Amino acid sequence: MADNGEQKLIAVARHIANTLGHTDNMTDDILKIFSNFDGRLREKLTEKLSDEDPRDCATLEHTLKSLDRQISRYVSSDQPIWSDSADASSFLDSVDQLISSIRDWTQLADDKNIAACLYRAEDLLQQSMFRLEDEFRSLVERGAESFDLTRGESTHLDFSDEDDSGEEDGDDNEIPVAHPITDYNIIIDALPAGTIGDLQEIAKRMVAAGYGKECSHAYSTCRREFLEESLSRLGLQKLSIDEVQKLQWTQLEDEIEKWIKAINVALRILFPSERRLCDRVFLGFSSASDLSFMEVCRGSTIQLLNFADAVAIGSRAPERLFKVLDVYETMRDLLPEFELIFSDQYCMSLRNEAITIWKRLGEVIRGIFMELENLIRRDPAKAAVPGGGLHPITRYVMNYLRAACRSRQTLEQIFGESIAPPGSNVDYRKGDDRALSSSLAVQMEWIMELLESNLEAKSKIYRDSALCSVFMMNNGRYIVQKVKDGELGALLGDDWIKKHNAKIRQYHVNYQRSSWSKVLGVLKAENNSTSPNGASNGLIEKLKLFYSYFEVICKTQSSWVIFDEQSRDELRISVLGTLSPAYRNFIGRLQNAPDFGKYADRHIKYGVDDIEARINELFQGSGSSRR
């Protein structure tokens, strides 16, 4: 305890002396004066004064001169230091000594002579770091070339460009890139293990010397080019958001296909491989590794995300739905990779941007359905479809919804997310069933309702109420069939289908009432007290009237359309089921009339079979084709 107190007292005395003394001699004089105050300190201060000889600075000078000779020989060399392992080891040893000397002597930097030496040492260290940075960059580039020649084939990498196969190989600095692949369960070892070991040693020195950022920058510059070239080889163009939005839709469709392949390869192969390589090169220096990885991947990641963002902020025309769904699903499926790979402090913004764009794509898809609603509302009731056939809007909307429902689970997520309560812990990326309410079904029912309202308005164009019913029957039948045959039916449910089948039956009844009620009314028997001759004459007049009505109907309705064969047969059978018996009974009454029956055949134009044949010729219009 006493010794510790003495040490502190001596240190204070030395500090006062150094502070007051303007020269080394003055400092020594002040220390001698302090020693005279207490004889017990004379011996200690004398020892300290003897330790404080000028050889300390001389020692540092000698060390620096030696290190300067060794380091300058390598720094000024035109040959790569790492071309010879002995030179590399010697250079690193010298750098280690220099870093150690600076660290040890920095605590004595208050001494002006030592401070001057340290200034020279820092300058030498900076030269060493610059050379190490060059060697580091060279190793990354040469390591990739060595890897290309020896290991590319075994790791499924293709560093050749098929388009340039006929040209001379004059580019000695070609950057190796990954061949487009579909197997994502691989990791690319883009540098040989020996090169990685050398890079580790350099990185260790540069980080220890405070040049970690420079080392990261040198690393990222080389590896960033690798990623950019890899994406280019995958067919992805470097397009700005404005350039993407100016593309024709067919061009954009092609670019989306390329983007999907590129982002899958990037997130599942290239980026994980770069993460692994960074961690190995900067082993033990997580911050430098994270920074390097961010600098390597940031440009490529922004390029990929900007493309998705351009799709998200583009047109919301209904025909774009399916490609936007592809982009949305790709982003959703890759979010776990985004969260795993970009989890550190430097990459957090990239991960957050990916999530934001993914959510924006969901908003776009909901907006596209709103545009579909507007399209249905705005579709004008101009010209009637010939023969009461299938309207183009019905075919378009039903085929559209049917195709959309192939992505039912995705749409459930999107529309379920739009009504989720704030703060909900539902994970839509996993298709959490807690979020999958009837929101999509409600959306589909609403679109169906709009379509039916639009068709009802169009049916009013027909002046013939029977043809109006045929039009609604045709379109209603098509709607129900499209619903029953796919995911749309599972979404809307059996009750919806039953309800609309009932509507179709009602259209059927309306048609028969409008077309055949008057005809059947002519054939009805009447109870009256007229004379037999009067009754017979009345039957003949009714028969003539029946033929007049019947022929007009047959002539008119033979050009009408019922596209569904089953519906057509059912309607014919239904008409014959009421018309044939009534006509048969009427002819029987006419033939049995007193004093007239033997002349009845003169007035009978059609037999029952003829009537049935004419009915079977109805609804043969040319517009019955459908898809």
XYZ file of C-alpha atoms in Angstrom:
627
model
C 0.000 0.000 0.000
C 2.896 2.341 0.979
C 4.779 1.461 -2.212
C 1.679 2.333 -4.250
C 1.464 5.731 -2.526
C 5.096 6.452 -3.252
C 4.632 5.560 -6.902
C 1.705 7.983 -7.140
C 3.687 10.724 -5.418
C 6.633 10.233 -7.760
C 4.309 10.310 -10.776
C 2.783 13.601 -9.578
C 6.221 15.087 -9.039
C 7.301 14.036 -12.501
C 4.125 15.484 -14.030
C 4.683 18.844 -12.308
C 8.264 18.873 -13.450
C 7.345 18.085 -17.044
C 4.643 20.730 -17.009
C 6.812 23.512 -15.572
C 10.004 22.655 -17.381
C 10.569 24.273 -20.766
C 13.682 22.170 -21.455
C 14.871 18.744 -20.429
C 17.509 20.344 -18.135
C 14.882 22.447 -16.364
C 12.759 19.347 -15.776
C 15.716 17.492 -14.219
C 16.486 20.478 -11.940
C 12.894 20.637 -10.704
C 12.910 16.898 -9.935
C 16.150 17.309 -7.913
C 14.570 20.135 -5.901
C 11.573 17.877 -5.117
C 13.957 15.150 -3.890
C 15.479 17.509 -1.326
C 12.141 17.936 0.494
C 12.034 14.337 1.634
C 15.068 12.154 1.924
C 12.917 9.067 1.532
C 12.126 10.131 -2.034
C 15.717 10.957 -2.981
C 16.573 7.391 -3.845
C 13.323 6.767 -5.770
C 13.550 9.995 -7.762
C 17.236 9.345 -8.472
C 16.287 5.927 -9.862
C 13.567 7.475 -12.037
C 15.897 10.171 -13.246
C 18.441 7.535 -14.210
C 15.731 5.590 -16.042
C 14.800 8.747 -17.958
C 17.844 8.651 -20.172
C 17.841 9.865 -23.783
C 18.322 6.350 -25.119
C 14.505 5.843 -24.963
C 13.932 8.156 -27.924
C 17.040 6.761 -29.556
C 15.622 3.266 -29.197
C 12.413 4.343 -30.950
C 14.486 6.083 -33.624
C 16.502 2.933 -34.170
C 13.329 0.769 -34.356
C 11.700 3.123 -36.843
C 14.789 3.265 -39.055
C 14.937 -0.524 -39.146
C 11.231 -0.858 -39.906
C 11.427 1.921 -42.489
C 14.169 0.047 -44.369
C 12.196 -3.205 -44.293
C 8.781 -1.738 -45.133
C 9.951 0.757 -47.766
C 11.600 -2.082 -49.703
C 8.176 -3.745 -50.079
C 6.131 -0.572 -50.459
C 8.251 0.640 -53.379
C 8.408 -2.752 -55.088
C 6.769 -3.091 -58.501
C 6.127 -6.792 -57.925
C 3.140 -8.104 -55.930
C 4.342 -8.844 -52.423
C 2.062 -11.878 -52.142
C 3.651 -13.484 -55.188
C 6.199 -14.787 -52.705
C 4.926 -16.202 -49.413
C 8.223 -15.422 -47.641
C 8.011 -11.761 -48.673
C 4.381 -11.605 -47.568
C 5.232 -13.078 -44.177
C 8.191 -10.729 -43.706
C 6.134 -7.683 -44.690
C 3.346 -8.614 -42.263
C 5.870 -9.133 -39.469
C 7.259 -5.660 -40.097
C 3.766 -4.172 -40.107
C 3.017 -5.979 -36.839
C 6.137 -4.516 -35.256
C 5.240 -1.052 -36.484
C 1.680 -1.268 -35.132
C 2.991 -2.611 -31.824
C 5.624 0.140 -31.530
C 3.083 2.871 -32.205
C 0.735 1.382 -29.636
C 3.458 1.053 -26.985
C 4.968 4.506 -27.475
C 1.736 6.455 -27.883
C 1.383 6.740 -24.086
C 4.609 8.754 -24.072
C 3.500 11.058 -26.883
C 3.665 14.092 -24.552
C 7.411 13.997 -25.077
C 8.108 16.157 -28.122
C 10.896 13.950 -29.422
C 8.766 10.849 -29.100
C 5.806 12.656 -30.667
C 7.975 13.499 -33.669
C 9.011 9.870 -33.982
C 5.399 8.760 -33.723
C 4.433 11.178 -36.480
C 6.984 9.511 -38.747
C 5.752 6.106 -37.626
C 2.161 7.018 -38.510
C 3.290 8.162 -41.938
C 5.111 4.851 -42.442
C 2.038 3.004 -41.233
C -0.127 4.868 -43.720
C 2.226 3.892 -46.563
C 2.044 0.294 -45.341
C -1.744 0.377 -45.289
C -1.934 1.811 -48.788
C 0.277 -1.019 -50.032
C -1.726 -3.589 -48.076
C -4.897 -2.200 -49.607
C -3.424 -2.622 -53.098
C -2.287 -6.142 -52.270
C -5.700 -6.930 -50.820
C -7.469 -5.781 -53.978
C -5.002 -7.635 -56.165
C -5.487 -10.840 -54.183
C -9.261 -10.649 -54.589
C -8.914 -10.181 -58.344
C -6.156 -12.767 -58.862
C -7.899 -15.181 -56.523
C -11.005 -15.041 -58.636
C -8.957 -15.710 -61.780
C -7.262 -18.699 -60.145
C -10.620 -19.980 -58.995
C -12.012 -19.632 -62.516
C -9.276 -21.867 -63.911
C -9.290 -24.583 -61.281
C -12.655 -24.823 -59.589
C -15.326 -23.156 -61.719
C -16.433 -26.400 -63.347
C -16.900 -28.271 -60.078
C -19.010 -25.507 -58.576
C -21.379 -25.082 -61.525
C -20.019 -21.656 -62.421
C -19.746 -20.455 -66.005
C -17.403 -17.560 -66.574
C -17.677 -17.542 -70.352
C -20.044 -15.391 -72.364
C -21.720 -17.436 -75.080
C -22.449 -14.281 -77.084
C -18.714 -13.488 -77.252
C -17.547 -17.016 -78.027
C -16.413 -16.042 -81.514
C -14.362 -13.061 -80.368
C -10.746 -12.954 -79.296
C -10.055 -13.343 -75.619
C -8.350 -10.015 -75.067
C -9.804 -9.083 -71.699
C -7.454 -10.200 -68.980
C -9.626 -8.649 -66.283
C -12.819 -10.564 -66.982
C -14.926 -10.865 -63.860
C -16.216 -14.372 -63.056
C -19.991 -14.638 -62.760
C -22.470 -17.337 -61.849
C -24.253 -19.261 -64.561
C -28.077 -18.927 -64.461
C -29.393 -21.875 -62.463
C -32.560 -23.109 -60.861
C -31.041 -25.095 -57.985
C -30.848 -22.573 -55.160
C -29.450 -24.946 -52.546
C -25.812 -24.145 -53.261
C -23.185 -21.742 -51.985
C -20.539 -20.321 -54.295
C -16.989 -20.352 -52.945
C -15.829 -17.522 -55.170
C -12.230 -17.453 -53.846
C -9.795 -20.277 -53.070
C -9.234 -21.105 -49.408
C -5.588 -20.023 -49.605
C -6.513 -16.614 -50.936
C -9.125 -16.208 -48.227
C -6.459 -16.974 -45.629
C -4.152 -14.302 -47.083
C -7.002 -11.785 -47.119
C -7.746 -12.581 -43.480
C -4.185 -11.749 -42.517
C -4.255 -8.444 -44.375
C -7.671 -7.515 -42.995
C -6.459 -8.278 -39.480
C -3.588 -5.765 -39.826
C -5.661 -3.070 -41.493
C -8.406 -3.267 -38.856
C -5.820 -3.243 -36.063
C -4.232 -0.126 -37.578
C -7.580 1.664 -37.807
C -7.976 1.184 -41.561
C -10.932 -1.170 -41.409
C -13.160 1.029 -43.596
C -10.480 1.283 -46.268
C -10.122 -2.491 -46.240
C -13.884 -2.934 -46.523
C -13.988 -0.487 -49.403
C -11.210 -2.283 -51.302
C -13.013 -5.598 -50.807
C -16.432 -4.302 -51.759
C -15.211 -2.576 -54.930
C -14.084 -5.876 -56.420
C -16.958 -8.024 -55.208
C -19.589 -5.464 -56.189
C -18.524 -5.816 -59.808
C -18.942 -9.586 -59.510
C -22.565 -9.194 -58.421
C -23.386 -6.596 -61.031
C -21.953 -8.760 -63.782
C -23.808 -11.791 -62.439
C -27.156 -9.979 -62.576
C -26.322 -8.741 -66.060
C -25.600 -12.280 -67.223
C -28.961 -13.310 -65.831
C -30.522 -10.885 -68.304
C -31.428 -8.100 -65.901
C -30.918 -4.636 -67.360
C -29.923 -1.641 -65.279
C -33.128 0.367 -65.623
C -34.217 3.375 -63.615
C -37.753 3.585 -62.263
C -38.644 6.033 -65.045
C -37.202 3.733 -67.692
C -39.196 0.776 -66.358
C -42.406 2.778 -66.456
C -41.785 3.795 -70.074
C -41.497 0.185 -71.264
C -44.248 -1.261 -73.431
C -46.308 -3.806 -71.503
C -44.977 -6.742 -73.528
C -41.433 -5.562 -72.847
C -42.184 -5.172 -69.152
C -43.595 -8.702 -69.005
C -40.289 -10.026 -70.360
C -38.314 -7.906 -67.903
C -40.423 -9.194 -64.996
C -39.591 -12.785 -65.941
C -35.887 -11.921 -65.973
C -36.219 -10.037 -62.694
C -37.856 -13.003 -60.960
C -34.970 -15.277 -61.961
C -32.369 -12.685 -61.030
C -33.728 -11.849 -57.578
C -34.103 -15.522 -56.698
C -30.505 -16.236 -57.660
C -29.340 -13.089 -55.857
C -31.179 -13.690 -52.569
C -30.711 -17.453 -52.437
C -27.237 -17.938 -53.914
C -25.218 -14.801 -54.603
C -25.930 -12.794 -51.452
C -25.593 -15.751 -49.030
C -22.321 -16.645 -50.757
C -21.090 -13.067 -50.342
C -22.166 -13.069 -46.704
C -20.186 -16.251 -46.099
C -17.153 -14.875 -47.927
C -17.241 -11.608 -45.954
C -17.446 -13.491 -42.677
C -14.425 -15.596 -43.627
C -12.278 -12.726 -44.906
C -13.097 -10.509 -41.907
C -13.090 -13.328 -39.382
C -13.313 -11.903 -35.874
C -14.293 -8.423 -37.084
C -18.081 -8.534 -37.364
C -18.469 -4.793 -37.910
C -16.018 -4.782 -40.827
C -17.700 -7.878 -42.235
C -21.151 -6.287 -42.011
C -19.942 -3.050 -43.590
C -18.210 -4.889 -46.428
C -21.264 -7.023 -47.132
C -23.508 -3.971 -47.233
C -21.185 -2.162 -49.644
C -20.961 -5.228 -51.881
C -24.695 -5.939 -52.052
C -26.288 -2.526 -51.674
C -26.128 -1.484 -55.331
C -27.479 -4.782 -56.656
C -30.161 -4.913 -53.990
C -31.333 -1.380 -54.757
C -31.411 -2.249 -58.464
C -33.661 -5.241 -57.747
C -35.902 -3.347 -55.332
C -36.228 -0.347 -57.644
C -37.562 -2.586 -60.381
C -40.237 -3.996 -58.054
C -41.041 -0.465 -56.899
C -41.422 0.684 -60.507
C -43.933 -2.112 -61.079
C -45.757 -1.077 -57.912
C -46.125 2.574 -58.866
C -47.002 1.868 -62.509
C -50.365 1.557 -64.207
C -53.148 -0.287 -62.393
C -54.785 -1.552 -65.565
C -56.561 -4.877 -64.902
C -54.474 -6.786 -67.442
C -51.382 -6.150 -65.299
C -52.744 -8.094 -62.333
C -51.103 -11.414 -63.066
C -47.567 -10.118 -63.540
C -47.915 -7.881 -60.501
C -49.029 -10.967 -58.582
C -45.847 -12.709 -59.758
C -43.740 -9.839 -58.428
C -45.702 -9.739 -55.151
C -45.380 -13.488 -54.587
C -41.679 -13.402 -55.401
C -41.088 -10.626 -52.864
C -43.211 -12.403 -50.270
C -41.404 -15.709 -50.723
C -38.007 -14.007 -50.451
C -38.767 -11.928 -47.339
C -37.309 -14.625 -45.039
C -34.078 -14.370 -47.052
C -34.142 -10.568 -46.809
C -34.591 -10.775 -43.037
C -31.871 -13.405 -42.614
C -29.262 -11.854 -44.886
C -29.879 -8.169 -44.147
C -30.190 -8.395 -40.378
C -27.193 -6.287 -39.310
C -27.123 -2.562 -38.568
C -25.793 -1.565 -41.982
C -28.346 -3.562 -44.003
C -31.436 -2.905 -41.900
C -32.653 -0.188 -44.277
C -32.498 -2.582 -47.246
C -34.615 -5.130 -45.407
C -37.145 -2.478 -44.398
C -37.329 -1.180 -47.962
C -38.057 -4.695 -49.232
C -40.935 -5.056 -46.774
C -42.297 -1.633 -47.740
C -42.259 -2.441 -51.452
C -43.889 -5.820 -50.820
C -46.735 -4.132 -48.956
C -47.018 -1.504 -51.678
C -47.458 -4.271 -54.249
C -50.360 -5.593 -52.180
C -51.952 -2.154 -52.270
C -51.489 -2.068 -56.037
C -53.269 -5.408 -56.452
C -56.218 -4.139 -54.433
C -56.164 -1.046 -56.630
C -56.226 -3.184 -59.769
C -59.444 -4.820 -58.576
C -60.893 -1.355 -58.058
C -59.968 -0.565 -61.662
C -61.749 -3.740 -62.741
C -64.857 -2.516 -60.930
C -64.599 0.822 -62.734
C -64.148 -0.933 -66.062
C -67.390 -2.877 -65.504
C -69.270 0.240 -64.433
C -68.052 2.214 -67.442
C -68.728 -0.489 -70.037
C -71.489 1.137 -72.089
C -74.806 -0.418 -73.130
C -74.478 0.566 -76.776
C -75.227 -2.186 -79.275
C -77.108 -5.362 -78.402
C -75.326 -8.697 -78.781
C -76.960 -10.472 -81.778
C -79.387 -13.204 -80.783
C -79.113 -12.494 -77.077
C -75.740 -14.266 -76.896
C -72.835 -14.005 -74.507
C -71.651 -10.456 -73.955
C -67.862 -9.801 -74.223
C -67.810 -8.157 -70.768
C -69.169 -11.369 -69.226
C -66.530 -13.498 -70.896
C -63.751 -11.058 -69.969
C -64.702 -10.632 -66.321
C -65.370 -14.312 -65.627
C -62.196 -15.546 -67.304
C -60.311 -12.791 -65.488
C -61.674 -13.769 -62.075
C -61.193 -17.442 -62.782
C -57.536 -16.853 -63.657
C -57.082 -14.577 -60.649
C -58.426 -17.230 -58.289
C -55.596 -19.547 -59.260
C -53.697 -17.275 -56.872
C -56.473 -17.502 -54.306
C -54.195 -17.931 -51.292
C -52.179 -14.871 -52.260
C -55.307 -12.804 -52.848
C -56.698 -13.948 -49.498
C -53.539 -12.588 -47.882
C -53.761 -9.299 -49.731
C -57.432 -8.640 -49.044
C -57.202 -10.085 -45.535
C -54.340 -7.713 -44.767
C -56.412 -4.748 -45.880
C -58.963 -5.351 -43.088
C -56.589 -6.565 -40.367
C -56.845 -4.556 -37.146
C -53.928 -2.265 -36.268
C -51.283 -4.037 -34.221
C -52.386 -7.456 -35.395
C -49.700 -10.116 -34.965
C -50.826 -12.076 -37.990
C -48.013 -13.063 -40.345
C -49.453 -12.758 -43.828
C -46.284 -13.977 -45.461
C -47.011 -17.398 -43.956
C -50.637 -17.369 -45.003
C -51.847 -17.309 -41.400
C -55.424 -18.649 -41.428
C -56.403 -16.237 -38.669
C -56.233 -13.443 -41.239
C -57.998 -15.230 -44.063
C -61.526 -13.969 -43.604
C -64.243 -13.707 -46.211
C -62.778 -10.438 -47.496
C -61.829 -11.898 -50.870
C -65.217 -13.610 -51.188
C -66.897 -10.283 -50.444
C -64.748 -8.645 -53.107
C -65.668 -11.296 -55.665
C -69.371 -11.123 -54.804
C -69.271 -7.369 -55.236
C -67.682 -7.679 -58.679
C -70.340 -10.261 -59.619
C -73.039 -7.902 -58.475
C -71.602 -5.094 -60.574
C -71.423 -7.404 -63.576
C -75.036 -8.541 -63.149
C -76.224 -4.939 -62.821
C -74.303 -4.034 -65.961
C -75.841 -6.978 -67.856
C -79.325 -6.082 -66.696
C -78.828 -2.573 -68.062
C -77.618 -4.038 -71.359
C -80.610 -6.393 -71.551
C -82.920 -3.378 -71.705
C -81.599 -2.679 -75.196
C -83.655 -5.606 -76.489
C -87.215 -4.575 -77.320
C -88.405 -8.191 -77.187
C -88.809 -9.214 -73.553
C -88.287 -12.868 -74.502
C -84.928 -12.032 -76.085
C -84.054 -10.031 -72.991
C -84.626 -13.184 -70.932
C -82.536 -15.275 -73.335
C -79.680 -12.753 -72.994
C -79.792 -12.890 -69.208
C -80.126 -16.672 -69.278
C -77.063 -17.042 -71.499
C -74.874 -14.738 -69.467
C -76.150 -16.069 -66.146
C -75.460 -19.660 -67.216
C -71.932 -18.744 -68.320
C -71.258 -17.017 -65.000
C -72.444 -20.000 -62.968
C -70.445 -22.481 -65.042
C -67.259 -20.467 -64.656
C -67.860 -20.244 -60.912
C -68.591 -23.961 -60.481
C -65.553 -25.206 -62.357
C -62.786 -23.667 -60.261
C -61.537 -21.938 -57.136
C -64.158 -19.254 -57.594
C -66.866 -21.744 -56.650
C -65.046 -22.787 -53.487
C -64.676 -19.122 -52.624
C -68.283 -18.056 -53.230
C -69.840 -21.257 -51.929
C -72.765 -23.503 -52.834
C -75.402 -21.060 -51.626
C -74.257 -18.473 -54.128
C -74.420 -21.042 -56.929
C -77.915 -22.209 -55.898
C -79.147 -18.637 -55.757
C -77.942 -17.888 -59.272
C -79.221 -21.154 -60.688
C -82.631 -20.090 -59.365
C -82.224 -16.788 -61.230
C -81.499 -18.676 -64.440
C -84.633 -20.803 -63.982
C -86.617 -17.613 -63.545
C -85.216 -16.245 -66.815
C -86.307 -19.528 -68.373
C -89.849 -19.070 -67.078
C -89.879 -15.443 -68.211
C -88.862 -16.472 -71.714
C -91.634 -19.034 -72.001
C -94.198 -16.632 -70.681
C -93.133 -13.868 -73.059
C -92.815 -16.053 -76.150
C -95.463 -18.755 -75.869
C -98.236 -17.595 -73.556
C -100.107 -15.872 -76.388
C -99.604 -18.871 -78.672
C -100.858 -21.319 -76.072
C -103.784 -19.024 -75.357
C -104.977 -19.432 -78.944
C -105.088 -23.209 -78.554
C -107.141 -23.202 -75.371
C -110.644 -24.696 -75.548
C -113.502 -22.264 -75.000
C -116.875 -23.157 -73.494
C -119.553 -21.233 -75.396
C -123.050 -21.824 -76.744
C -122.360 -21.046 -80.368
C -123.669 -23.335 -83.106
C -121.528 -26.215 -84.338
C -120.800 -24.394 -87.592
C -119.832 -21.287 -85.661
C -117.600 -23.301 -83.383
C -115.873 -24.949 -86.331
C -115.293 -21.632 -88.019
C -113.881 -20.288 -84.757
C -111.432 -23.203 -84.554
C -110.260 -22.563 -88.081
C -109.643 -18.893 -87.323
C -107.734 -19.833 -84.175
C -105.660 -22.330 -86.155
C -104.752 -19.667 -88.683
C -103.846 -17.287 -85.863
C -101.742 -19.984 -84.191
C -99.831 -20.621 -87.408
C -99.243 -16.907 -87.814
C -97.828 -16.548 -84.287
C -95.887 -19.787 -84.495
C -94.182 -18.994 -87.781
C -93.178 -15.533 -86.640
C -91.655 -16.979 -83.459
C -89.810 -19.718 -85.322
C -88.491 -17.327 -87.923
C -87.332 -14.873 -85.269
C -85.943 -17.257 -82.673
C -84.102 -19.539 -85.079
C -81.406 -16.810 -85.119
C -81.337 -16.442 -81.361
C -78.481 -17.949 -79.396
C -78.324 -20.301 -76.456
C -74.657 -21.227 -76.225
C -74.993 -24.020 -73.677
C -76.197 -27.241 -75.291
C -77.822 -28.521 -72.125
C -79.699 -25.254 -71.608
C -80.760 -25.237 -75.241
C -82.143 -28.777 -75.013
C -83.878 -28.071 -71.717
C -85.574 -24.993 -73.127
C -86.753 -26.820 -76.249
C -88.088 -29.716 -74.205
C -89.867 -27.311 -71.897
C -91.542 -25.521 -74.816
C -92.535 -28.801 -76.456
C -93.826 -30.085 -73.146
C -96.535 -27.444 -73.141
C -96.995 -26.698 -76.848
C -97.193 -30.223 -78.297
C -100.046 -31.487 -76.065
C -101.999 -28.263 -76.550
C -101.606 -28.411 -80.336
C -102.479 -32.103 -80.421
C -105.668 -31.519 -78.440
C -106.602 -28.555 -80.609
C -106.194 -30.571 -83.823
C -108.237 -33.371 -82.282
C -111.088 -30.996 -81.483
C -110.965 -29.636 -84.995
C -110.998 -33.081 -86.587
C -113.931 -34.156 -84.400
C -116.042 -31.092 -85.137
C -119.552 -32.054 -86.538
C -120.046 -31.605 -90.263
C -116.459 -30.320 -90.557
C -114.072 -33.000 -89.446
C -113.696 -34.554 -92.880
C -112.513 -31.208 -94.256
C -110.171 -30.447 -91.338
C -107.015 -31.690 -93.038
C -107.377 -28.954 -95.618
C -106.649 -26.383 -92.908
C -104.022 -28.270 -90.900
C -100.653 -27.011 -92.091
C -98.392 -28.816 -89.582
C -98.592 -32.148 -87.865
C -97.414 -32.528 -84.269
C -94.089 -33.896 -85.535
C -93.690 -30.868 -87.777
C -94.248 -28.551 -84.828
C -91.628 -30.401 -82.809
C -89.167 -30.284 -85.697
C -89.596 -26.530 -86.009
C -89.073 -26.054 -82.265
C -85.861 -28.070 -82.465
C -84.567 -25.615 -85.045
C -84.741 -22.712 -82.617
C -81.674 -21.039 -81.036
C -79.283 -22.037 -83.824
C -77.774 -18.575 -84.126
C -74.169 -18.225 -85.274
C -73.132 -16.494 -82.060
C -73.180 -19.566 -79.842
C -69.417 -20.021 -79.687
C -67.792 -19.397 -76.321
C -64.612 -19.883 -74.380
